[in-house]
PDB file of C-alpha atoms in Angstrom:
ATOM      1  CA  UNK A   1       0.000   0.000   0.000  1.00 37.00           C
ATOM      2  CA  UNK A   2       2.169   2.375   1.386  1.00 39.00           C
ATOM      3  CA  UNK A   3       3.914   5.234  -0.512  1.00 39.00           C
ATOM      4  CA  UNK A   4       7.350   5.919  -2.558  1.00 39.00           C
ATOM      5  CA  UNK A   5      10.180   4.709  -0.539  1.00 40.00           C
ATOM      6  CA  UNK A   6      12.424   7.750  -1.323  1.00 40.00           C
ATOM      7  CA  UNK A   7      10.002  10.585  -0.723  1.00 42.00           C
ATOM      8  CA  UNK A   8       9.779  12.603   1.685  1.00 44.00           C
ATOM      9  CA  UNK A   9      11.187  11.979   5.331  1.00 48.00           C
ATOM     10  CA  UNK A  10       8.413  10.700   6.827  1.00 55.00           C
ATOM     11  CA  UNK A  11       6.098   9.133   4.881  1.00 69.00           C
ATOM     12  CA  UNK A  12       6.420   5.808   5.817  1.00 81.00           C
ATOM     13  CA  UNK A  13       5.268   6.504   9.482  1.00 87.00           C
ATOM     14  CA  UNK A  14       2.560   8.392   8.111  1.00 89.00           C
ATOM     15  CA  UNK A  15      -0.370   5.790   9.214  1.00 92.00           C
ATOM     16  CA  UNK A  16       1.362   4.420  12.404  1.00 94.00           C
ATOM     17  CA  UNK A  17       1.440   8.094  13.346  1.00 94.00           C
ATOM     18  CA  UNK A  18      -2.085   8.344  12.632  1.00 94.00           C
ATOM     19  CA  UNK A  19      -3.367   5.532  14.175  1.00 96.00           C
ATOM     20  CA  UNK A  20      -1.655   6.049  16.971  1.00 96.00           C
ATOM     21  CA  UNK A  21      -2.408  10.274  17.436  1.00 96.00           C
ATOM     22  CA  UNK A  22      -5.941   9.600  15.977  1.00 96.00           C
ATOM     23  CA  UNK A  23      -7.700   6.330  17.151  1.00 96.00           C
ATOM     24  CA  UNK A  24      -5.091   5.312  20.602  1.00 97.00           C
ATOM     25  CA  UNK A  25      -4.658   8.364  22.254  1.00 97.00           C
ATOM     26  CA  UNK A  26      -7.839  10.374  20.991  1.00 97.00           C
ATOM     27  CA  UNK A  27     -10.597   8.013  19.878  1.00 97.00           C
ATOM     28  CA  UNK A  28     -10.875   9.051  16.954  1.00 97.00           C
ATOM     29  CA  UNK A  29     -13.212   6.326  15.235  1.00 97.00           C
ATOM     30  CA  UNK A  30     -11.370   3.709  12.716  1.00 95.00           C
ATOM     31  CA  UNK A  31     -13.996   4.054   9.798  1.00 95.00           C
ATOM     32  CA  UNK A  32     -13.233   7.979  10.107  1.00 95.00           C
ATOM     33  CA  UNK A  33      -9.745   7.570  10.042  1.00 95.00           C
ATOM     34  CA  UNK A  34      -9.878   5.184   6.671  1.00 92.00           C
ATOM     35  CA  UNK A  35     -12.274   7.898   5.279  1.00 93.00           C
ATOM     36  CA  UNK A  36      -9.434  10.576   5.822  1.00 94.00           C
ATOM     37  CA  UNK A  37      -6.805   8.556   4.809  1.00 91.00           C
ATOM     38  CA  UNK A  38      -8.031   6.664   1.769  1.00 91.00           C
ATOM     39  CA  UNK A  39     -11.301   7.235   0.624  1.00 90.00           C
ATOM     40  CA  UNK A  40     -11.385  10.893   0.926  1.00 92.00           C
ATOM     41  CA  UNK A  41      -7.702  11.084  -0.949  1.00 90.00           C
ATOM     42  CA  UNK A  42      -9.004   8.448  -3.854  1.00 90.00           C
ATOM     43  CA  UNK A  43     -12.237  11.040  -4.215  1.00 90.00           C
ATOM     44  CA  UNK A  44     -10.100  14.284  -4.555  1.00 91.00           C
ATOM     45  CA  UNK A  45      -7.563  12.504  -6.696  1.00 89.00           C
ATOM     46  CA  UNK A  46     -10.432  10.711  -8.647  1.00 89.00           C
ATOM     47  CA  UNK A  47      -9.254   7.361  -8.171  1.00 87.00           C
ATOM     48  CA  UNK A  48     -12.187   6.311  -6.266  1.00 88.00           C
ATOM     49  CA  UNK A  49     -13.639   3.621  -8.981  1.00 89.00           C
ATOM     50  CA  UNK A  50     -10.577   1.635  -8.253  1.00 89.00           C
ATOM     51  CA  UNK A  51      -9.100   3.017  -4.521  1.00 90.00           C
ATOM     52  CA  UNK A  52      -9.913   3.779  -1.385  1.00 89.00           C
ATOM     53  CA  UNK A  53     -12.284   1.443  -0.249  1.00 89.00           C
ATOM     54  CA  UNK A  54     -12.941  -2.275   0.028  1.00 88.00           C
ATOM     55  CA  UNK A  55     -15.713  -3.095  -2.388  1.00 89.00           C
ATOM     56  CA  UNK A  56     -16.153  -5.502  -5.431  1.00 90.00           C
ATOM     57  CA  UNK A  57     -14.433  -4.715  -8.457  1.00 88.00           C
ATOM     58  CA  UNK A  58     -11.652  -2.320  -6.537  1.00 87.00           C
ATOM     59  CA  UNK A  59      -7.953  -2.843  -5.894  1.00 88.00           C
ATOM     60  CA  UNK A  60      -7.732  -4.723  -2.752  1.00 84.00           C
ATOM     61  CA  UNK A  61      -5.067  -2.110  -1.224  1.00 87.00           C
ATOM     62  CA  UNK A  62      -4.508  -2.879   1.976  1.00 89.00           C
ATOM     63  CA  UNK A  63      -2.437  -2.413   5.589  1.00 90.00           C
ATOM     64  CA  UNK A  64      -2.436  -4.757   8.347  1.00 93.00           C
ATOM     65  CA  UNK A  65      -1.790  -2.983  11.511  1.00 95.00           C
ATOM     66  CA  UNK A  66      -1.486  -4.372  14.790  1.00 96.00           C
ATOM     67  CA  UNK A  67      -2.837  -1.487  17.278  1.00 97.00           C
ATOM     68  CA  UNK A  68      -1.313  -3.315  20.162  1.00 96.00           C
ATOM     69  CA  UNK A  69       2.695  -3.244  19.011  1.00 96.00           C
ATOM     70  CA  UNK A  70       4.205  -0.530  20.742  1.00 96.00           C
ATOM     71  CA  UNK A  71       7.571   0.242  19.619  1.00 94.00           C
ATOM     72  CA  UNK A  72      10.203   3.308  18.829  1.00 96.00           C
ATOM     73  CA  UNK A  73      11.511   3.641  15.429  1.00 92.00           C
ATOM     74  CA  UNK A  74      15.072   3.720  14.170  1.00 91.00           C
ATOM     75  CA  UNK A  75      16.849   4.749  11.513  1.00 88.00           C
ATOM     76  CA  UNK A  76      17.454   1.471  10.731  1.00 85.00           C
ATOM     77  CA  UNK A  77      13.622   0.578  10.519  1.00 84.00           C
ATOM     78  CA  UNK A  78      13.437   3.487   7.799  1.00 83.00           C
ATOM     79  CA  UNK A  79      12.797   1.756   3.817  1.00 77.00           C
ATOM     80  CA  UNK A  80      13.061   4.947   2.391  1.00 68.00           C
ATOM     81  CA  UNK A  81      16.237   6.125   0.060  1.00 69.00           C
ATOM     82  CA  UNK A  82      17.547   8.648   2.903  1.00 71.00           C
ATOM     83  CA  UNK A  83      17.299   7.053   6.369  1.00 73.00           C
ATOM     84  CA  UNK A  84      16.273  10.092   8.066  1.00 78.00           C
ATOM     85  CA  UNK A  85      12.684  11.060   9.532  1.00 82.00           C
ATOM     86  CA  UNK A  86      11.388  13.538  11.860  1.00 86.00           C
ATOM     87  CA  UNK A  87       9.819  10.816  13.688  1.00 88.00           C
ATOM     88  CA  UNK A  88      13.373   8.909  15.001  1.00 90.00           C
ATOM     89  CA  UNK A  89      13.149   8.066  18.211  1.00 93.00           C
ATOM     90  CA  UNK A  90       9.360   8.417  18.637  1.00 94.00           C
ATOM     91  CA  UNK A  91       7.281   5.774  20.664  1.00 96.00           C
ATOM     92  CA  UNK A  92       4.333   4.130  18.401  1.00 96.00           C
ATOM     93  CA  UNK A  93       1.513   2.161  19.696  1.00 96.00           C
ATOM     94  CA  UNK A  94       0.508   0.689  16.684  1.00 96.00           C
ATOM     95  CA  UNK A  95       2.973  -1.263  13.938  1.00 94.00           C
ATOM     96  CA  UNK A  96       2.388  -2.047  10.169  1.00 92.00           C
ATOM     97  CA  UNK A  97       2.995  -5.743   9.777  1.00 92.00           C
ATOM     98  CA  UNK A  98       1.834  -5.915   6.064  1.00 90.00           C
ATOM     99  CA  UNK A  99       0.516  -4.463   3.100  1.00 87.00           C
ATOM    100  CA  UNK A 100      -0.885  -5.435  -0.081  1.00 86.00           C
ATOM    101  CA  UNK A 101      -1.301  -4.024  -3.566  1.00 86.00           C
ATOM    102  CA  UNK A 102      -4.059  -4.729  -5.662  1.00 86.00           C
ATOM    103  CA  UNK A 103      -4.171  -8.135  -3.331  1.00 86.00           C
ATOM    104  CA  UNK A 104      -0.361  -9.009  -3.842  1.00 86.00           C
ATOM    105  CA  UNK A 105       1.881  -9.019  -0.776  1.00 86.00           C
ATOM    106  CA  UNK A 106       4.489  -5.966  -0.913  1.00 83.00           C
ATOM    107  CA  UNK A 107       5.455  -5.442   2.420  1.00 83.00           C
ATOM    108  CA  UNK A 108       5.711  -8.048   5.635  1.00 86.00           C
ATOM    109  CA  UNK A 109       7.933  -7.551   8.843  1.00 85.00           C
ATOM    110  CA  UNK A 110       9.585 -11.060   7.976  1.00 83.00           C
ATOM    111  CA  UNK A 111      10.124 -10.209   4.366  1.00 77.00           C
ATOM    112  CA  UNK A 112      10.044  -6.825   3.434  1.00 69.00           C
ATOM    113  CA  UNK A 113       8.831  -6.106   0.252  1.00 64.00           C
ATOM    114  CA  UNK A 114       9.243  -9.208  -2.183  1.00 59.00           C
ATOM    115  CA  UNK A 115       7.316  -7.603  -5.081  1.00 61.00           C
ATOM    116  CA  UNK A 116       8.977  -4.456  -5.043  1.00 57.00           C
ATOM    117  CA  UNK A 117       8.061  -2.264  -8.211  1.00 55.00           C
ATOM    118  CA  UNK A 118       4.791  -3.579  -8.510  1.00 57.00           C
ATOM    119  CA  UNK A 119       2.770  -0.520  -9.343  1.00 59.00           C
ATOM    120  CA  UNK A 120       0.614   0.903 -12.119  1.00 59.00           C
ATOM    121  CA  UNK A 121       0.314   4.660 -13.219  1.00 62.00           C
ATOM    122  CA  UNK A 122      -2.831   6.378 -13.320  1.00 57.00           C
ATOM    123  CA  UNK A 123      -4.096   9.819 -14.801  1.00 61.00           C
ATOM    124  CA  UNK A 124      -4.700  11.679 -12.419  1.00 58.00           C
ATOM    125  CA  UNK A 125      -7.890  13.700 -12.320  1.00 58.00           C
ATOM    126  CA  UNK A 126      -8.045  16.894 -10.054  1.00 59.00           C
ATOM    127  CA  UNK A 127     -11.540  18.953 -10.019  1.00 59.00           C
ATOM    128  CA  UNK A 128     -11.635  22.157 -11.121  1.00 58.00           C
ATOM    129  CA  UNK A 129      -8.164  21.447 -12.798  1.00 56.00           C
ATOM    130  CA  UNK A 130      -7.052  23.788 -15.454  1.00 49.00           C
ATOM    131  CA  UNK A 131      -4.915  22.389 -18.518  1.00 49.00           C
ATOM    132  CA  UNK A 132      -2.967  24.850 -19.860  1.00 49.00           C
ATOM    133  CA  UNK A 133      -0.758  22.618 -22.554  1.00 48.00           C
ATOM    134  CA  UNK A 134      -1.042  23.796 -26.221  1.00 40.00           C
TER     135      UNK A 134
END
């Protein structure tokens, strides 16, 4: 599921960091927090036919999280091209243990990432988007 390992610092903690500000410490609903996080995102970006939810005929993107895995992450737990993340040395209650894309395993804690470069493009529709090419 998760994003482009050599983005921005970050990014990989994004939804341990959410789960774990959001739904552990303040409650905040799970359904609301996959709303925010995927379904809302796949709307704006119009990807929703495909992403974003779990429903028949969509990609079956999806993170396995234990909520009850507390640990603190280190540089060397970073997958991303520079090891370096505002979040080093911050306490999580929650761990990814797996994702999948489009239902094939990309990410486990005993084998990280054994389909790497399994992706797709997609045009990218943004309302209210202006094209300006000739």
């Amino acid at each position: 599921m998760f994003e482009t390992w050599g983005g921005i610092a970050g990014v990989q903690s994004t939804l341990e960091l959410m789960l774990d500000e959001g739904y552990l410490k303040r409650g905040v609903p799970l359904p609301m927090l996959a709303r925010l996080l995927s379904g809302a995102p796949a709307e704006r970006f119009g990807l929703d036919q495909a992403k974003g939810r779990i429903a028949l005929n969509c990609d079956a993107d999806l993170a396995l999280v234990d909520l009850n895995a507390p640990y603190t992450l280190k540089a060397s737990d970073l997958y991303q091209k520079h090891r370096h993340s505002p979040y080093i040395g911050r306490s999580f209650g929650c761990k990814v243990k797996m994702t999948l894309l489009r239902g094939q395993l990309t990410y486990s804690e005993a084998s990280p990432f054994p389909n790497h470069g399994t992706g797709r493009e997609f045009n990218v529709v943004c309302p209210g988007e202006v094209n300006i090419s000739s």
